[in-house]
PDB file of C-alpha atoms in Angstrom:
ATOM      1  CA  MET A1259     -18.090  33.268 -19.099  1.00 41.00           C
ATOM      2  CA  ARG A1260     -20.108  31.101 -15.517  1.00 46.00           C
ATOM      3  CA  ALA A1261     -17.659  29.888 -12.871  1.00 51.00           C
ATOM      4  CA  THR A1262     -18.379  26.281 -12.221  1.00 61.00           C
ATOM      5  CA  ALA A1263     -17.982  24.788  -8.956  1.00 61.00           C
ATOM      6  CA  ALA A1264     -14.899  23.886  -9.802  1.00 57.00           C
ATOM      7  CA  ASP A1265     -13.581  26.936  -9.663  1.00 62.00           C
ATOM      8  CA  ARG A1266     -14.142  28.057  -6.531  1.00 71.00           C
ATOM      9  CA  VAL A1267     -13.393  26.982  -2.992  1.00 77.00           C
ATOM     10  CA  GLN A1268     -16.591  25.389  -1.767  1.00 75.00           C
ATOM     11  CA  SER A1269     -16.329  24.802   2.366  1.00 85.00           C
ATOM     12  CA  SER A1270     -15.074  22.291   4.772  1.00 86.00           C
ATOM     13  CA  THR A1271     -19.055  21.075   5.116  1.00 89.00           C
ATOM     14  CA  THR A1272     -19.066  20.932   0.950  1.00 91.00           C
ATOM     15  CA  THR A1273     -15.806  19.475   0.739  1.00 93.00           C
ATOM     16  CA  TYR A1274     -16.630  16.710   3.051  1.00 93.00           C
ATOM     17  CA  LEU A1275     -20.366  15.776   1.685  1.00 95.00           C
ATOM     18  CA  VAL A1276     -17.699  15.668  -2.175  1.00 95.00           C
ATOM     19  CA  CYS A1277     -15.899  13.611  -1.184  1.00 96.00           C
ATOM     20  CA  ALA A1278     -18.594  11.391   0.306  1.00 96.00           C
ATOM     21  CA  ALA A1279     -20.724  11.117  -2.944  1.00 96.00           C
ATOM     22  CA  ALA A1280     -17.413  10.629  -4.571  1.00 96.00           C
ATOM     23  CA  TRP A1281     -16.656   7.301  -2.101  1.00 97.00           C
ATOM     24  CA  ALA A1282     -20.533   6.349  -2.940  1.00 97.00           C
ATOM     25  CA  VAL A1283     -20.268   7.284  -6.715  1.00 97.00           C
ATOM     26  CA  PRO A1284     -17.309   6.725  -8.444  1.00 96.00           C
ATOM     27  CA  GLY A1285     -17.142   9.934  -9.980  1.00 96.00           C
ATOM     28  CA  ALA A1286     -19.976  11.674  -8.694  1.00 96.00           C
ATOM     29  CA  GLY A1287     -17.998  14.302  -6.544  1.00 95.00           C
ATOM     30  CA  HIS A1288     -16.640  15.188 -10.056  1.00 96.00           C
ATOM     31  CA  LEU A1289     -20.016  15.463 -11.799  1.00 96.00           C
ATOM     32  CA  TRP A1290     -20.414  18.021  -8.660  1.00 95.00           C
ATOM     33  CA  LEU A1291     -18.320  19.770  -9.005  1.00 95.00           C
ATOM     34  CA  GLY A1292     -18.729  20.464 -13.009  1.00 94.00           C
ATOM     35  CA  ARG A1293     -16.029  18.313 -14.376  1.00 95.00           C
ATOM     36  CA  ARG A1294     -18.424  16.774 -16.508  1.00 95.00           C
ATOM     37  CA  GLN A1295     -16.253  15.020 -18.543  1.00 96.00           C
ATOM     38  CA  LYS A1296     -13.729  13.258 -15.618  1.00 96.00           C
ATOM     39  CA  GLY A1297     -16.542  11.765 -13.856  1.00 96.00           C
ATOM     40  CA  ILE A1298     -18.697  10.382 -16.563  1.00 97.00           C
ATOM     41  CA  ILE A1299     -15.914   8.492 -17.605  1.00 97.00           C
ATOM     42  CA  PHE A1300     -14.982   7.613 -14.255  1.00 97.00           C
ATOM     43  CA  LEU A1301     -18.608   6.683 -13.553  1.00 97.00           C
ATOM     44  CA  ILE A1302     -18.882   4.210 -16.864  1.00 97.00           C
ATOM     45  CA  ALA A1303     -14.797   2.423 -16.307  1.00 97.00           C
ATOM     46  CA  LEU A1304     -15.352   2.099 -12.452  1.00 97.00           C
ATOM     47  CA  ILE A1305     -18.472   0.331 -12.477  1.00 97.00           C
ATOM     48  CA  LEU A1306     -17.048  -1.614 -15.424  1.00 97.00           C
ATOM     49  CA  MET A1307     -14.220  -2.840 -14.171  1.00 97.00           C
ATOM     50  CA  PHE A1308     -16.236  -3.777 -11.369  1.00 97.00           C
ATOM     51  CA  LEU A1309     -18.343  -5.400 -13.465  1.00 97.00           C
ATOM     52  CA  ALA A1310     -16.164  -7.291 -14.932  1.00 96.00           C
ATOM     53  CA  GLY A1311     -14.549  -8.897 -11.155  1.00 96.00           C
ATOM     54  CA  LEU A1312     -17.727  -9.592 -10.875  1.00 95.00           C
ATOM     55  CA  TRP A1313     -17.366 -11.659 -14.347  1.00 95.00           C
ATOM     56  CA  LEU A1314     -14.540 -13.093 -13.355  1.00 94.00           C
ATOM     57  CA  GLU A1315     -15.731 -14.829 -10.485  1.00 94.00           C
ATOM     58  CA  GLY A1316     -13.751 -13.124  -7.898  1.00 95.00           C
ATOM     59  CA  ARG A1317     -14.914 -12.225  -4.358  1.00 94.00           C
ATOM     60  CA  LEU A1318     -15.892  -9.707  -2.265  1.00 95.00           C
ATOM     61  CA  PHE A1319     -13.360 -10.328   0.867  1.00 94.00           C
ATOM     62  CA  PRO A1320     -15.564  -9.547   3.989  1.00 91.00           C
ATOM     63  CA  PHE A1321     -14.418  -7.703   7.474  1.00 89.00           C
ATOM     64  CA  GLU A1322     -12.322 -10.337   9.206  1.00 88.00           C
ATOM     65  CA  PRO A1323      -9.210  -8.404  11.874  1.00 88.00           C
ATOM     66  CA  SER A1324      -8.205 -11.897  13.136  1.00 91.00           C
ATOM     67  CA  GLN A1325      -5.684 -12.082   9.147  1.00 91.00           C
ATOM     68  CA  PRO A1326      -4.627  -8.894   8.539  1.00 91.00           C
ATOM     69  CA  LEU A1327      -4.821  -9.183   5.121  1.00 92.00           C
ATOM     70  CA  VAL A1328      -8.039 -10.029   3.635  1.00 93.00           C
ATOM     71  CA  ALA A1329      -9.387  -7.105   6.203  1.00 93.00           C
ATOM     72  CA  LEU A1330      -7.365  -5.114   3.477  1.00 94.00           C
ATOM     73  CA  ALA A1331      -8.739  -6.885   0.697  1.00 95.00           C
ATOM     74  CA  ALA A1332     -12.221  -5.719   2.137  1.00 95.00           C
ATOM     75  CA  PHE A1333     -11.081  -2.157   2.574  1.00 95.00           C
ATOM     76  CA  ALA A1334      -9.605  -1.663  -1.234  1.00 96.00           C
ATOM     77  CA  ASP A1335     -13.254  -4.050  -2.563  1.00 96.00           C
ATOM     78  CA  VAL A1336     -15.043  -1.262  -0.135  1.00 96.00           C
ATOM     79  CA  GLY A1337     -13.301   1.671  -1.528  1.00 96.00           C
ATOM     80  CA  ILE A1338     -16.053   1.612  -5.330  1.00 96.00           C
ATOM     81  CA  GLY A1339     -19.163   2.095  -2.543  1.00 96.00           C
ATOM     82  CA  ILE A1340     -22.610   2.019  -3.632  1.00 96.00           C
ATOM     83  CA  PRO A1341     -21.890  -1.208  -6.309  1.00 96.00           C
ATOM     84  CA  PHE A1342     -20.101  -2.941  -3.123  1.00 96.00           C
ATOM     85  CA  PHE A1343     -22.340  -2.613  -0.807  1.00 95.00           C
ATOM     86  CA  VAL A1344     -24.996  -3.243  -3.977  1.00 96.00           C
ATOM     87  CA  ALA A1345     -23.393  -6.289  -4.769  1.00 95.00           C
ATOM     88  CA  LYS A1346     -22.892  -7.484  -1.145  1.00 93.00           C
ATOM     89  CA  ALA A1347     -27.065  -7.676  -1.091  1.00 94.00           C
ATOM     90  CA  MET A1348     -27.042 -10.010  -4.321  1.00 94.00           C
ATOM     91  CA  HIS A1349     -24.694 -12.217  -2.644  1.00 92.00           C
ATOM     92  CA  ALA A1350     -22.156 -10.878  -5.808  1.00 93.00           C
ATOM     93  CA  GLY A1351     -18.823 -11.802  -5.580  1.00 88.00           C
ATOM     94  CA  SER A1352     -18.696 -15.083  -3.484  1.00 89.00           C
ATOM     95  CA  GLY A1353     -16.056 -15.846  -5.415  1.00 89.00           C
ATOM     96  CA  ARG A1354     -15.246 -19.701  -6.917  1.00 90.00           C
ATOM     97  CA  VAL A1355     -10.864 -20.119  -5.989  1.00 92.00           C
ATOM     98  CA  VAL A1356     -11.669 -23.195  -8.897  1.00 92.00           C
ATOM     99  CA  ALA A1357     -11.810 -20.846 -11.571  1.00 91.00           C
ATOM    100  CA  ILE A1358      -8.992 -20.019 -13.933  1.00 91.00           C
ATOM    101  CA  THR A1359      -9.900 -16.286 -13.330  1.00 92.00           C
ATOM    102  CA  TYR A1360     -11.160 -15.935  -9.781  1.00 94.00           C
ATOM    103  CA  GLU A1361      -7.018 -14.201  -9.110  1.00 94.00           C
ATOM    104  CA  TYR A1362      -8.115 -11.772 -11.878  1.00 94.00           C
ATOM    105  CA  GLY A1363     -11.412 -11.355 -10.595  1.00 95.00           C
ATOM    106  CA  ASN A1364     -10.010 -10.311  -7.665  1.00 96.00           C
ATOM    107  CA  ALA A1365      -7.492  -7.780  -8.716  1.00 96.00           C
ATOM    108  CA  PHE A1366     -10.263  -6.060 -11.141  1.00 97.00           C
ATOM    109  CA  MET A1367     -12.459  -5.211  -7.786  1.00 97.00           C
ATOM    110  CA  MET A1368      -9.093  -4.899  -5.874  1.00 97.00           C
ATOM    111  CA  VAL A1369      -7.699  -2.131  -7.851  1.00 97.00           C
ATOM    112  CA  ALA A1370     -11.425  -0.661  -8.752  1.00 97.00           C
ATOM    113  CA  GLY A1371     -11.485  -0.012  -5.097  1.00 97.00           C
ATOM    114  CA  LEU A1372      -7.892   2.126  -4.876  1.00 97.00           C
ATOM    115  CA  LEU A1373      -8.536   3.975  -7.523  1.00 97.00           C
ATOM    116  CA  ASN A1374     -11.620   5.036  -6.702  1.00 97.00           C
ATOM    117  CA  MET A1375     -10.063   6.320  -3.481  1.00 97.00           C
ATOM    118  CA  LEU A1376      -7.463   8.280  -5.759  1.00 97.00           C
ATOM    119  CA  VAL A1377     -10.364   9.429  -7.417  1.00 97.00           C
ATOM    120  CA  VAL A1378     -11.607  10.680  -3.908  1.00 97.00           C
ATOM    121  CA  LEU A1379      -9.087  11.999  -3.539  1.00 97.00           C
ATOM    122  CA  ASP A1380      -8.660  14.326  -6.452  1.00 96.00           C
ATOM    123  CA  ALA A1381     -12.735  15.871  -5.481  1.00 96.00           C
ATOM    124  CA  PHE A1382     -11.247  16.467  -2.096  1.00 95.00           C
ATOM    125  CA  ASP A1383      -8.310  18.205  -4.440  1.00 95.00           C
ATOM    126  CA  ILE A1384     -10.463  20.409  -6.588  1.00 94.00           C
ATOM    127  CA  ALA A1385     -12.801  21.293  -3.862  1.00 93.00           C
ATOM    128  CA  GLN A1386      -9.723  22.849  -1.879  1.00 91.00           C
ATOM    129  CA  GLY A1387      -9.049  25.192  -4.909  1.00 89.00           C
ATOM    130  CA  ARG A1388      -5.467  23.602  -5.476  1.00 87.00           C
ATOM    131  CA  LYS A1389      -6.819  21.584  -8.797  1.00 80.00           C
TER     132      LYS A1389
ATOM    133  CA  MET B 958     -10.978 -12.615 -23.792  1.00 62.00           C
ATOM    134  CA  THR B 959     -10.175 -14.886 -21.038  1.00 73.00           C
ATOM    135  CA  SER B 960      -6.547 -15.695 -22.116  1.00 89.00           C
ATOM    136  CA  HIS B 961      -3.796 -14.117 -19.418  1.00 90.00           C
ATOM    137  CA  LEU B 962      -2.529 -11.627 -22.047  1.00 92.00           C
ATOM    138  CA  GLY B 963      -6.360 -10.352 -23.059  1.00 93.00           C
ATOM    139  CA  LEU B 964      -7.550 -10.558 -19.167  1.00 94.00           C
ATOM    140  CA  MET B 965      -4.227  -8.079 -18.553  1.00 95.00           C
ATOM    141  CA  ALA B 966      -5.187  -5.763 -21.548  1.00 95.00           C
ATOM    142  CA  LEU B 967      -8.094  -5.314 -20.515  1.00 96.00           C
ATOM    143  CA  PHE B 968      -6.777  -4.178 -17.409  1.00 96.00           C
ATOM    144  CA  ALA B 969      -4.026  -2.219 -18.433  1.00 97.00           C
ATOM    145  CA  LEU B 970      -6.532   0.030 -20.393  1.00 97.00           C
ATOM    146  CA  PHE B 971      -9.092   0.293 -17.816  1.00 97.00           C
ATOM    147  CA  VAL B 972      -6.414   1.676 -15.457  1.00 97.00           C
ATOM    148  CA  SER B 973      -4.798   3.677 -18.231  1.00 97.00           C
ATOM    149  CA  ILE B 974      -8.589   5.740 -18.881  1.00 97.00           C
ATOM    150  CA  VAL B 975      -8.164   5.952 -14.972  1.00 97.00           C
ATOM    151  CA  PHE B 976      -4.705   7.672 -14.544  1.00 96.00           C
ATOM    152  CA  ALA B 977      -5.274   9.450 -17.703  1.00 97.00           C
ATOM    153  CA  THR B 978      -7.969  11.352 -16.461  1.00 96.00           C
ATOM    154  CA  LEU B 979      -6.562  12.027 -13.549  1.00 95.00           C
ATOM    155  CA  THR B 980      -3.689  13.807 -13.925  1.00 95.00           C
ATOM    156  CA  ARG B 981      -4.233  15.826 -17.375  1.00 94.00           C
ATOM    157  CA  ASP B 982      -7.177  18.178 -17.972  1.00 92.00           C
ATOM    158  CA  ASP B 983      -6.945  18.758 -22.198  1.00 93.00           C
ATOM    159  CA  PRO B 984      -8.644  15.724 -23.544  1.00 93.00           C
ATOM    160  CA  ARG B 985      -6.218  15.032 -26.368  1.00 95.00           C
ATOM    161  CA  GLU B 986      -3.082  15.127 -23.980  1.00 95.00           C
ATOM    162  CA  GLN B 987      -5.796  12.319 -21.931  1.00 95.00           C
ATOM    163  CA  VAL B 988      -5.996  10.402 -25.208  1.00 96.00           C
ATOM    164  CA  ARG B 989      -2.072  10.637 -25.774  1.00 97.00           C
ATOM    165  CA  PHE B 990      -1.340  10.200 -21.874  1.00 97.00           C
ATOM    166  CA  GLY B 991      -3.499   7.167 -21.342  1.00 97.00           C
ATOM    167  CA  ALA B 992      -2.408   5.234 -25.233  1.00 97.00           C
ATOM    168  CA  LYS B 993       1.312   6.199 -23.687  1.00 97.00           C
ATOM    169  CA  LEU B 994      -0.433   4.413 -20.597  1.00 97.00           C
ATOM    170  CA  PHE B 995      -1.234   1.404 -22.163  1.00 97.00           C
ATOM    171  CA  ALA B 996       1.160   0.881 -24.291  1.00 97.00           C
ATOM    172  CA  ALA B 997       3.909   0.342 -21.331  1.00 97.00           C
ATOM    173  CA  PHE B 998       1.693  -1.673 -18.600  1.00 96.00           C
ATOM    174  CA  VAL B 999       0.822  -4.233 -21.996  1.00 96.00           C
ATOM    175  CA  GLY B1000       4.823  -4.429 -22.523  1.00 97.00           C
ATOM    176  CA  ALA B1001       6.553  -4.289 -19.494  1.00 96.00           C
ATOM    177  CA  GLY B1002       3.692  -7.024 -18.479  1.00 94.00           C
ATOM    178  CA  ILE B1003       5.274  -9.675 -21.777  1.00 94.00           C
ATOM    179  CA  VAL B1004       9.115  -8.214 -21.149  1.00 96.00           C
ATOM    180  CA  ALA B1005       8.602  -9.332 -17.367  1.00 94.00           C
ATOM    181  CA  GLY B1006       6.032 -13.040 -18.461  1.00 91.00           C
ATOM    182  CA  TRP B1007       9.791 -13.614 -20.787  1.00 93.00           C
ATOM    183  CA  VAL B1008      12.180 -12.605 -17.773  1.00 94.00           C
ATOM    184  CA  LEU B1009      10.130 -14.577 -15.313  1.00 93.00           C
ATOM    185  CA  TYR B1010       9.596 -17.515 -18.531  1.00 90.00           C
ATOM    186  CA  PRO B1011      12.995 -19.827 -17.650  1.00 90.00           C
ATOM    187  CA  LEU B1012      12.501 -19.592 -14.425  1.00 88.00           C
ATOM    188  CA  PRO B1013      11.843 -23.474 -12.379  1.00 85.00           C
ATOM    189  CA  PHE B1014       9.136 -22.368 -10.122  1.00 74.00           C
TER     190      PHE B1014
END
């Protein structure tokens, strides 16, 4: 049986490249390491969750150091990687505070970003041969 | 679909899928654990809703 990339311990440079890819595109780290089923599920589920947040009129928060809670929300939002920047470039995610789904939209986008951070840590562990 | 219950269930579905995929390797185990997580999230949400219902604020 041929060993997949995940079965070998990766060099530290490759490990960090895998983590960067996993952050930029949800599931890309797992796909890189040969965990195709997990990678595809993360790719679909996390991007759909982020898009649901945009559809629910949530807000992509700006990095505002003077408002720590807003900065933390922005940190969570950016965890989803490239989709965050694409949405920003398309002027999506401006948020409509009076929408009944506004808070849900925020929760969907922030949790999608935070879950992607967990996925990055999982990819790191796989690349290090711990899983 | 934009009811509170529907959105809570959708949120629970996404989180359950990701957690189950992260923590289990076998696809059958992933489905079983994901279903348990989803039921627990929705059940806990409904129970918490009824517990908080009598509060005046």
